[in-house]
CSV table of C-alpha atoms and ligand atoms in Angstrom, one decimal:
chain,number,residue,atom,x,y,z
A,1,UNK,CA,18.2,-18.5,-2.4
A,2,UNK,CA,19.0,-21.9,-4.0
A,3,UNK,CA,20.2,-22.0,-7.6
A,4,UNK,CA,17.0,-24.0,-8.6
A,5,UNK,CA,14.7,-21.3,-7.1
A,6,UNK,CA,16.7,-18.6,-8.8
A,7,UNK,CA,16.4,-20.3,-12.1
A,8,UNK,CA,12.7,-20.8,-11.6
A,9,UNK,CA,12.3,-17.1,-10.9
A,10,UNK,CA,14.3,-16.3,-14.0
A,11,UNK,CA,12.0,-18.5,-16.0
A,12,UNK,CA,8.9,-16.7,-14.7
A,13,UNK,CA,10.3,-13.3,-15.5
A,14,UNK,CA,11.4,-14.3,-19.0
A,15,UNK,CA,8.0,-15.9,-19.7
A,16,UNK,CA,6.1,-12.7,-18.7
A,17,UNK,CA,8.5,-10.6,-20.7
A,18,UNK,CA,8.0,-12.7,-23.8
A,19,UNK,CA,4.2,-13.1,-23.3
A,20,UNK,CA,3.0,-10.1,-21.3
A,21,UNK,CA,-0.4,-10.6,-19.8
A,22,UNK,CA,-3.0,-7.8,-20.0
A,23,UNK,CA,-1.1,-5.8,-22.6
A,24,UNK,CA,-3.1,-3.2,-24.4
A,25,UNK,CA,-5.2,-0.2,-23.6
A,26,UNK,CA,-8.6,0.5,-22.2
A,27,UNK,CA,-10.6,2.9,-24.3
A,28,UNK,CA,-12.3,4.9,-21.5
A,29,UNK,CA,-10.3,4.2,-18.4
A,30,UNK,CA,-11.3,5.5,-15.0
A,31,UNK,CA,-7.6,6.0,-14.3
A,32,UNK,CA,-4.5,6.4,-16.4
A,33,UNK,CA,-0.9,7.3,-15.8
A,34,UNK,CA,2.4,7.2,-17.6
A,35,UNK,CA,5.6,6.2,-15.9
A,36,UNK,CA,9.2,6.7,-17.0
A,37,UNK,CA,12.4,5.3,-15.6
A,38,UNK,CA,15.2,7.4,-17.1
A,39,UNK,CA,18.0,5.3,-15.6
A,40,UNK,CA,17.0,2.3,-17.8
A,41,UNK,CA,14.7,3.9,-20.4
A,42,UNK,CA,11.6,2.1,-19.3
A,43,UNK,CA,8.3,3.6,-20.3
A,44,UNK,CA,4.9,2.4,-19.2
A,45,UNK,CA,1.3,3.4,-19.5
A,46,UNK,CA,-1.2,1.9,-17.0
A,47,UNK,CA,-4.9,1.9,-17.8
A,48,UNK,CA,-7.5,1.2,-15.1
A,49,UNK,CA,-11.1,0.4,-14.9
A,50,UNK,CA,-12.5,0.6,-11.4
A,51,UNK,CA,-16.0,0.0,-10.2
A,52,UNK,CA,-16.7,1.1,-6.7
A,53,UNK,CA,-13.6,0.2,-4.7
A,54,UNK,CA,-12.6,-2.7,-7.0
A,55,UNK,CA,-10.2,-3.0,-9.9
A,56,UNK,CA,-12.3,-4.5,-12.7
A,57,UNK,CA,-9.7,-4.3,-15.4
A,58,UNK,CA,-6.1,-3.2,-15.7
A,59,UNK,CA,-3.9,-3.0,-18.8
A,60,UNK,CA,-0.6,-1.7,-19.7
A,61,UNK,CA,1.4,-0.5,-22.7
A,62,UNK,CA,5.0,0.5,-23.1
A,63,UNK,CA,8.5,-0.5,-23.8
A,64,UNK,CA,11.2,-1.4,-21.3
A,65,UNK,CA,13.6,-4.0,-20.1
A,66,UNK,CA,12.6,-7.6,-19.2
A,67,UNK,CA,12.2,-6.7,-15.5
A,68,UNK,CA,9.9,-3.8,-16.0
A,69,UNK,CA,7.7,-5.6,-18.6
A,70,UNK,CA,7.5,-8.7,-16.5
A,71,UNK,CA,6.8,-6.7,-13.4
A,72,UNK,CA,3.9,-4.8,-15.2
A,73,UNK,CA,2.5,-8.1,-16.5
A,74,UNK,CA,2.6,-9.8,-13.1
A,75,UNK,CA,1.2,-6.7,-11.4
A,76,UNK,CA,-1.9,-6.7,-13.6
A,77,UNK,CA,-2.5,-10.3,-12.8
A,78,UNK,CA,-2.0,-9.7,-9.1
A,79,UNK,CA,-4.4,-6.8,-8.8
A,80,UNK,CA,-7.3,-7.6,-11.1
A,81,UNK,CA,-10.4,-8.1,-9.1
A,82,UNK,CA,-8.9,-6.8,-5.9
A,83,UNK,CA,-10.2,-3.9,-3.8
A,84,UNK,CA,-8.2,-0.7,-3.6
A,85,UNK,CA,-7.3,-1.5,0.0
A,86,UNK,CA,-6.0,-4.9,-1.1
A,87,UNK,CA,-4.0,-3.4,-4.0
A,88,UNK,CA,-2.4,-0.9,-1.6
A,89,UNK,CA,-1.4,-3.7,0.8
A,90,UNK,CA,0.2,-5.7,-2.1
A,91,UNK,CA,2.0,-2.5,-3.3
A,92,UNK,CA,3.4,-1.9,0.2
A,93,UNK,CA,4.5,-5.6,0.6
A,94,UNK,CA,6.1,-5.6,-2.9
A,95,UNK,CA,7.9,-2.3,-2.2
A,96,UNK,CA,9.3,-3.6,1.1
A,97,UNK,CA,10.4,-6.9,-0.5
A,98,UNK,CA,12.5,-5.2,-3.2
A,99,UNK,CA,14.0,-2.6,-0.9
A,100,UNK,CA,14.6,-4.4,2.4
A,101,UNK,CA,18.1,-4.9,3.4
A,102,UNK,CA,19.7,-7.7,5.5
A,103,UNK,CA,18.5,-11.2,5.4
A,104,UNK,CA,16.1,-12.1,2.7
A,105,UNK,CA,12.6,-12.7,4.1
A,106,UNK,CA,10.0,-14.9,2.4
A,107,UNK,CA,6.8,-13.2,1.1
A,108,UNK,CA,4.5,-16.1,0.2
A,109,UNK,CA,1.5,-13.9,0.3
A,110,UNK,CA,2.9,-12.1,-2.8
A,111,UNK,CA,2.5,-15.3,-4.9
A,112,UNK,CA,4.3,-15.0,-8.3
A,113,UNK,CA,5.4,-11.4,-7.5
A,114,UNK,CA,7.9,-13.0,-5.2
A,115,UNK,CA,10.1,-13.7,-8.2
A,116,UNK,CA,11.2,-10.0,-8.0
A,117,UNK,CA,12.7,-10.6,-4.5
A,118,UNK,CA,16.1,-11.0,-6.2
A,119,UNK,CA,16.2,-7.4,-7.6
A,120,UNK,CA,17.1,-6.1,-4.1
A,121,UNK,CA,20.6,-7.2,-4.8
A,122,UNK,CA,20.7,-4.9,-7.9
A,123,UNK,CA,19.8,-1.3,-6.9
A,124,UNK,CA,19.5,-0.1,-10.5
A,125,UNK,CA,16.9,-2.9,-11.2
A,126,UNK,CA,14.7,-2.0,-8.3
A,127,UNK,CA,13.4,1.0,-10.2
A,128,UNK,CA,12.6,-1.2,-13.1
A,129,UNK,CA,10.6,-3.5,-10.9
A,130,UNK,CA,8.7,-0.8,-9.0
A,131,UNK,CA,8.0,1.5,-12.0
A,132,UNK,CA,4.7,-0.2,-12.9
A,133,UNK,CA,3.6,0.0,-9.3
A,134,UNK,CA,4.3,3.7,-9.0
A,135,UNK,CA,2.5,4.3,-12.3
A,136,UNK,CA,-0.4,2.2,-11.0
A,137,UNK,CA,-0.6,4.3,-7.9
A,138,UNK,CA,-0.7,7.5,-9.9
A,139,UNK,CA,-3.4,6.1,-12.1
A,140,UNK,CA,-5.4,5.2,-9.0
A,141,UNK,CA,-5.0,8.7,-7.6
A,142,UNK,CA,-6.1,10.1,-10.9
A,143,UNK,CA,-2.9,12.1,-11.4
A,144,UNK,CA,-2.3,13.0,-15.0
A,145,UNK,CA,1.3,13.8,-14.4
A,146,UNK,CA,4.0,11.6,-15.7
A,147,UNK,CA,5.7,9.6,-13.0
A,148,UNK,CA,9.4,9.5,-12.9
A,149,UNK,CA,11.3,7.2,-10.6
A,150,UNK,CA,14.1,9.8,-10.2
B,201,LIG,ZN1,14.4,-1.4,-16.8
């Protein structure tokens, strides 16, 4: 990855950390889950409003590091308006991007989420980046349990 690209990615992450999108709660969500990453201390709550098989609204609350906050923010932007099948596909793609080993592969279909491709080099940070997604998945499945990345 070029230095310019890396800096650009850093910018996107810092921007979403400073100004998280879709932060807040939904009063009567159709799905809710809470996630915790004990390694870093990240906490996140994901609120969902689905209609049929589509995500109408998604919001999050919580406290965590820049990576987890930016990941949650970008996740909400990426999945709003998508069908559950599309959300599942993005989740799988994201998961494989941050955990794949060997040569870096481009993931243009992930759009801005591609900024997290760099975390694969920092195993501790992978859990920060994937925590919002695991929490989202629990919210979609209607699990009340707390999610832990450990
Ligand atoms: Zn973290």
